């Protein structure tokens, strides 16, 4: 139904990248002069034609295939793992990775994919982020060549699902204090024995390969391990689902309980030690979140605008005529437009190797904060009707709160920025 | 288990009210000098001993009997109608009404009851408000003596459940445009025939008596009708439940679909015409909301404080040590304290006949807004854990958003106040 | 021209207080039912008749005598010390002090005086606060009987001006680190020698008696000293004016530079040691600020309302018709009404000996913050005209910013509250 | 002292523009990877080398020559007209105009100039904006060739000063209702007679040529007139200074009072009629404001950061260590970074002919709002010291409030955006 544009663009992009000057942005030529509330500051002028084509593929898929599933998924906390398979068919997973059957697109293109997915639901985007940025991204950046070849092609197709185990029950904002540990396996030679527990792990209950971070007993340093579910002896790995969530209900979240799992040495990442590894993966994921949440906000704007034009009160005027309603729309539209430009800028810098981690802290934090604040304000326009999930706005609000708290709660990123600005640590 | 203090206090209060100077507040004498974060501005000094006793009864019941039910109720959108019966046994329903087996307590006492209930859940408070303020309050204020005697005693006991049908699908903030109509019944003499539909009606699916507002065809004026479910011929009354709500899930909400219901003349309120009737009922309910939402906020404060003291990050410090956390707690505590004083003041004025409707607009709006804003901010303290419903904070956030939009969305009350301040109407 | 109502009321109040039950508030009986934007939650119902009479005297004086002077004073940074003399004639200085020719009124009455003064200008109120709460209040609370008799009657009349020297150039929020010191005088027996410097001291350039806090060398403990300007040998005391302020320009502010001032032993406060002394004075001043800033906010509301009704744009509609303008007025009016109730409550508790210092932190912080935020928002209504000082609103905005930062910046009070709520110190 | 880089760059830029693909941005290649709080999202990567050189010239001039004058200018409301002459010498006036001795730089370069000036003072930037965008820009866009040649070269050098007369005393946000009128002169043939009054006109008291908008009596349409002061008969033109401003005190503002000024026909703009003319000029000025206010915010950030690092409280810790301080810096830095990217994007689109007026409304509004809000928050870090004008922060706060209200108050732009988003007019 959808032609996998990304696959096609792989070749195009590779060809293009050979002759392309890094840093030269080809602007889309035919933007209209008129103001477009869907793209208020003309960001579409900044994308390459390939990027626009990829965005279109992603948008079509998301609106036509994902959107119809989301209400039931959210109501019942059910995640359809086929979604990742479908995305894999379109080349949307691990899309920035070059080689290994991945599309090798620009960071901006991957941002546009993310935005398209989160326009439908932040939970769906979370499921994809984990697969693409955290699991595949981690393997691509830190894995051995053998690990990459073993996992990435299947993951790109959505046949092998991954997850990312960093956060522990008692160590949310402070993963350096983690308690999970890898010791030499007492009986199996060439194996580590992995124990500990992780929580709030998106996709853990359905993951085939779990990228788990644990301290290597010998060194006390954090290392990355690829745990293959089907190779775990019974009783060593449990990944119970965490239900009764009040947000991201269309994604699946769970724990990872590890009780002396034997993991072969060749499943450990070879060189990376300490928090640099997981933080680098998180950086990629956060970059995606910065794009994604604007998608959710844009959906909220579109739905609110439509509601305000249709809803009539007091002498038959649409409530879109009220100043208080227009101001909410103006504020939200502004923040969406600004958020896209900032995410775009960091995307381009990322591909040029110039994106400092604090830049990503900044856009992750600001875009999540503004998406949340504005979506909440827009929700007011729906009055009492907002309580019905069929208007979708409440779902975005619930989801966006979670995006503000995960992968670095807003205040944590504020202090990361504060440290970068002042040179002084304030996590006392 | 709980002695029905309210029944006792009926007599005490009546006795007291005989010798009490209106306007003279007996202060509670033994307040501690030390700052109490649960009562930061010493409001407990303002309550009479009777009021304090009533508050204690209500608090005990709510914490011991209601709280254990709320998680499941919210998850499954199930309302246990026994709750109203239990509250009836304790004398908590229609508590300000004098006579008809009601407790006849002060408006402040009823506010304290409301706060205790909403400390558990805004949905439970909504269920009670509808019974007490909207249905019983309406009958007491506008009903004939016969209507009062027929309904109020059973309603006070929670044996007869009521609801309040004003809002229609296309007329939320503007009930004056309602389409429900009462015509002379074509066949049954002495009866009206009631048709139309109402939506977002708390308790409608379980109500025994439905107070419905409709336009009397002869005059075009809005009148109030008491529709008794068991007397409705089959097919004339449907009250389908509205599910899939994203807030107030522990209350039950539905529509009222009326198709030529025959209603005897004696079930119409005798004198009241126009919007003055329903607005007066709403005023009472809004007054209760102003107290209630502070209860929810106070619960959020207590839970956040506890979490912040227990949750340790970065070198084992409780996160309560962080300035950013303390500021959130300070802000929330301040707004809770201010909100109580304002609600208290309007309560006293109400009993003295001095409470202008705009005062109630003001406290309903401000307390809902501040409860919502602060609870959202407190939720951030829970970080990723906030997503689990077991921390209760997410439930309060969802609920409080609804309280901000119903019975007058915040902006509507802003414009009511704006009109009172400037003399100019801005609902254009 | 103005009869000194306060003098009269001294007697009345003393008589009244003999038979008055502490904690029993006599409500003013004839409040109108209609909503009054100047008193939105009917606070005037709470004041005694004496309090209302005092408020009226103060309001008349301020509007008729102070207001005409303020524009020039603010423009030129000139303070007319006659103002304190005039206030003294009316009995408005040190008004809560019993005896020593002071009025002995309730804390609520003194709050109403403060509000009346700050309705004109926060700088004028600062000048009065320093005289009444900091200087006279300090002497009354901690002075010897001889000190009280020597200074208070003249200060009550505004003949002797006082100031309060606590803050030092390098120790704003942290006075415990002060460097001013009192040593035994090397040559004069029975004298201390006082050295050090204080800054941002309201009234210091015109003060006759300077209450200065310094560390007693022998003990290292902070003590209070009454420095009489006319008795200081030349060259030992300088009180240069600090000009070029961007707020409180109608008050006079300076430094206190002390270079071996000889101060007789009998001018030291007898018992009080440490920060408890100055903090107690500051508490009283802060209580007054909490009332005062609402006066400034109320003036801003009244001026904005008037401007919005007179200013016409787009087809001759007054801008008061715009929803965005009405919302600003509704918000401001609400915060003013809430702020008064909170200040009132703490005032009553204060007179009952039940006001914890954190309560005063709470109302000082919240009322300053809300007065500032709302006045800034109201200023927007004036559009480009706001830049002219003749609309007065810009002056309030500049002043209110200063009130938010002095006597405990907002964040400092947040952390004081945070400590009281959590039990944990966050001034790391 | 400063070499007029702009003159040099004129030639370079013209050469460059011949071979440059519109829409292709040459990125600056050597940006550091490390996070730079002065350029948090790496915007300097986006400027051409010419733009960077222009920015540097402007920054040097502003910091070395303007900054030392600003405190006295602000205190005394004195504007040194030599500033415009100096800027003219450096080629900074009317810099985007091609020909007529103007530099012909890109809109981004002119934005960088504006930012450099407003980093010192919004008043200085206002003086420049009026000369460059409003007066010169108007002549360049709508003037006859003769008018351009007569005025532009002298204006570019700062020898001829211009101003822009649109706003009238009773018509701030609604210039369409203006009352100024041009009639055929009763006695002088070939002349119009101009009457009416304008207010809040930056530079009017010192302007040599006044671009005045008035209704042509014959058509009732608004037309533009170039009024030359030295040719006005005595008594026909008065331009009194408006003093006692609470912001932009370093700029000079006045009225234009016209009493039958004879203006030759050749001084009227030839074709432009209605509000399109002045609005187009305002659009350019607003574009500049969007850059400028970020300069002021950046200065506030730098000063706050420095103060926070130097100011020590509580055990000698710099207050930069406090979480509450770091959060303020993080927020402000984020908004500055976002604001620059948005202004940059609109600048590029402007040069490509793709900038819709609503885009400029959006960036003018948002950047002014955020600059104001953040600078106010940063001011809190200075505590009581903020009141002294020597910290400069209070001056920025006062100025930025004015920028938020002039050339379209924030709410007006919100409604312009609201109309563009919904298609419905809400200026009722």
Coordinates of N, CA, C and O in Angstrom, one line a residue, chain A residues 61 66 69 79-94 117 123-132 136 154-163 202-203 206-208 252:
Chain A
X61 N 1.6 6.9 6.4 CA 1.5 5.7 7.1 C 0.8 5.9 8.5 O -0.1 5.2 8.9
X66 N -1.8 3.9 11.6 CA -1.6 4.0 13.1 C -2.8 4.6 13.8 O -3.3 4.1 14.8
X69 N -5.8 2.8 15.1 CA -5.7 1.8 16.2 C -5.5 2.5 17.6 O -5.6 1.8 18.6
X79 N -0.4 -2.8 23.1 CA 0.6 -2.4 22.1 C 0.6 -3.5 21.0 O 0.8 -4.6 21.3
X80 N 0.4 -3.1 19.8 CA 0.4 -4.0 18.7 C 1.8 -4.0 18.1 O 2.2 -3.1 17.4
X81 N 2.5 -5.1 18.4 CA 3.9 -5.1 17.9 C 4.1 -5.2 16.4 O 5.1 -4.9 15.9
X82 N 3.0 -5.4 15.7 CA 3.0 -5.4 14.3 C 3.4 -4.0 13.8 O 3.9 -3.8 12.7
X83 N 3.1 -3.0 14.6 CA 3.4 -1.7 14.2 C 4.9 -1.5 13.8 O 5.3 -0.9 12.8
X84 N 5.7 -2.1 14.7 CA 7.1 -2.0 14.4 C 7.5 -2.7 13.1 O 8.4 -2.3 12.4
X85 N 6.8 -3.8 12.9 CA 7.1 -4.5 11.7 C 6.7 -3.7 10.4 O 7.5 -3.6 9.4
X86 N 5.6 -3.1 10.5 CA 5.1 -2.2 9.4 C 6.1 -1.1 9.2 O 6.4 -0.7 8.0
X87 N 6.5 -0.5 10.3 CA 7.5 0.6 10.1 C 8.8 0.1 9.5 O 9.4 0.8 8.7
X88 N 9.1 -1.1 9.9 CA 10.4 -1.7 9.4 C 10.2 -1.9 7.9 O 11.1 -1.6 7.1
X89 N 9.1 -2.3 7.4 CA 8.9 -2.5 6.0 C 9.0 -1.2 5.2 O 9.5 -1.2 4.1
X90 N 8.7 -0.1 5.9 CA 8.8 1.2 5.2 C 10.2 1.8 5.4 O 10.5 2.9 4.9
X91 N 11.0 1.1 6.1 CA 12.4 1.7 6.3 C 12.5 2.8 7.3 O 13.4 3.6 7.3
X92 N 11.5 2.8 8.3 CA 11.5 3.9 9.2 C 12.3 3.6 10.5 O 12.4 4.5 11.3
X93 N 12.8 2.4 10.7 CA 13.5 2.0 11.9 C 15.0 2.2 11.7 O 15.5 1.8 10.7
X94 N 15.6 2.7 12.7 CA 17.0 2.9 12.7 C 17.4 3.7 11.4 O 18.5 3.4 10.8
X117 N 5.1 10.2 13.7 CA 4.6 9.1 14.5 C 4.0 9.7 15.8 O 2.9 9.4 16.2
X123 N 3.2 7.4 22.7 CA 3.5 6.0 23.0 C 4.0 5.3 21.8 O 5.0 4.5 21.9
X124 N 3.4 5.5 20.7 CA 3.9 4.8 19.5 C 5.3 5.3 19.2 O 6.2 4.6 18.7
X125 N 5.5 6.6 19.4 CA 6.8 7.2 19.1 C 7.8 6.6 20.1 O 9.0 6.3 19.7
X126 N 7.4 6.4 21.3 CA 8.3 5.8 22.3 C 8.7 4.4 21.9 O 9.9 4.1 22.0
X127 N 7.8 3.6 21.5 CA 8.1 2.3 21.0 C 9.1 2.3 19.9 O 10.1 1.5 19.8
X128 N 9.0 3.3 19.0 CA 9.9 3.4 17.9 C 11.2 3.9 18.3 O 12.3 3.4 17.9
X129 N 11.2 4.9 19.2 CA 12.5 5.5 19.7 C 13.4 4.5 20.3 O 14.6 4.4 20.2
X130 N 12.7 3.6 21.1 CA 13.5 2.6 21.8 C 14.1 1.7 20.8 O 15.3 1.4 20.9
X131 N 13.4 1.3 19.8 CA 13.9 0.4 18.8 C 15.1 1.1 18.0 O 16.2 0.6 17.9
X132 N 14.8 2.3 17.6 CA 15.7 3.0 16.7 C 16.9 3.6 17.4 O 18.0 3.4 17.0
X136 N 18.9 0.0 18.5 CA 19.7 0.0 17.3 C 20.9 1.0 17.4 O 22.0 0.7 17.0
X154 N 17.8 -7.4 11.2 CA 16.5 -7.9 11.7 C 15.7 -6.8 12.4 O 14.5 -6.7 12.4
X155 N 16.5 -6.0 13.1 CA 15.8 -4.9 13.9 C 15.3 -3.9 12.9 O 14.2 -3.3 13.2
X156 N 16.1 -3.6 11.9 CA 15.6 -2.6 10.9 C 14.3 -3.0 10.3 O 13.4 -2.2 9.9
X157 N 14.1 -4.3 10.1 CA 12.8 -4.8 9.6 C 11.7 -4.9 10.6 O 10.6 -5.3 10.3
X158 N 12.1 -4.7 11.9 CA 11.0 -4.9 12.9 C 10.8 -6.3 13.2 O 9.8 -6.6 13.9
X159 N 11.7 -7.2 12.8 CA 11.5 -8.6 13.1 C 12.1 -9.0 14.5 O 11.6 -9.8 15.2
X160 N 13.2 -8.3 14.8 CA 13.8 -8.4 16.1 C 13.5 -7.1 16.9 O 13.8 -6.0 16.4
X161 N 12.8 -7.3 18.0 CA 12.5 -6.1 18.8 C 13.5 -5.9 19.9 O 14.0 -6.9 20.6
X162 N 13.9 -4.6 20.1 CA 14.9 -4.4 21.2 C 14.3 -3.5 22.3 O 13.2 -2.9 22.2
X163 N 15.0 -3.5 23.4 CA 14.7 -2.5 24.4 C 16.0 -2.1 25.1 O 17.1 -2.5 24.7
X202 N 10.4 0.7 28.3 CA 9.5 0.6 27.1 C 9.9 -0.7 26.3 O 11.1 -0.9 26.1
X203 N 8.9 -1.4 25.9 CA 9.1 -2.6 25.1 C 9.7 -3.8 25.8 O 9.8 -4.9 25.2
X206 N 8.1 -7.3 25.3 CA 8.0 -7.9 24.0 C 9.4 -8.0 23.3 O 9.5 -8.4 22.2
X207 N 10.4 -7.5 24.0 CA 11.7 -7.4 23.4 C 12.4 -8.8 23.2 O 12.3 -9.6 24.0
X208 N 13.0 -8.9 22.0 CA 13.8 -10.1 21.8 C 15.2 -10.0 22.2 O 15.8 -10.9 22.7
X252 N 4.0 -0.2 25.4 CA 4.1 -1.2 26.5 C 5.4 -1.0 27.3 O 6.5 -0.8 26.7

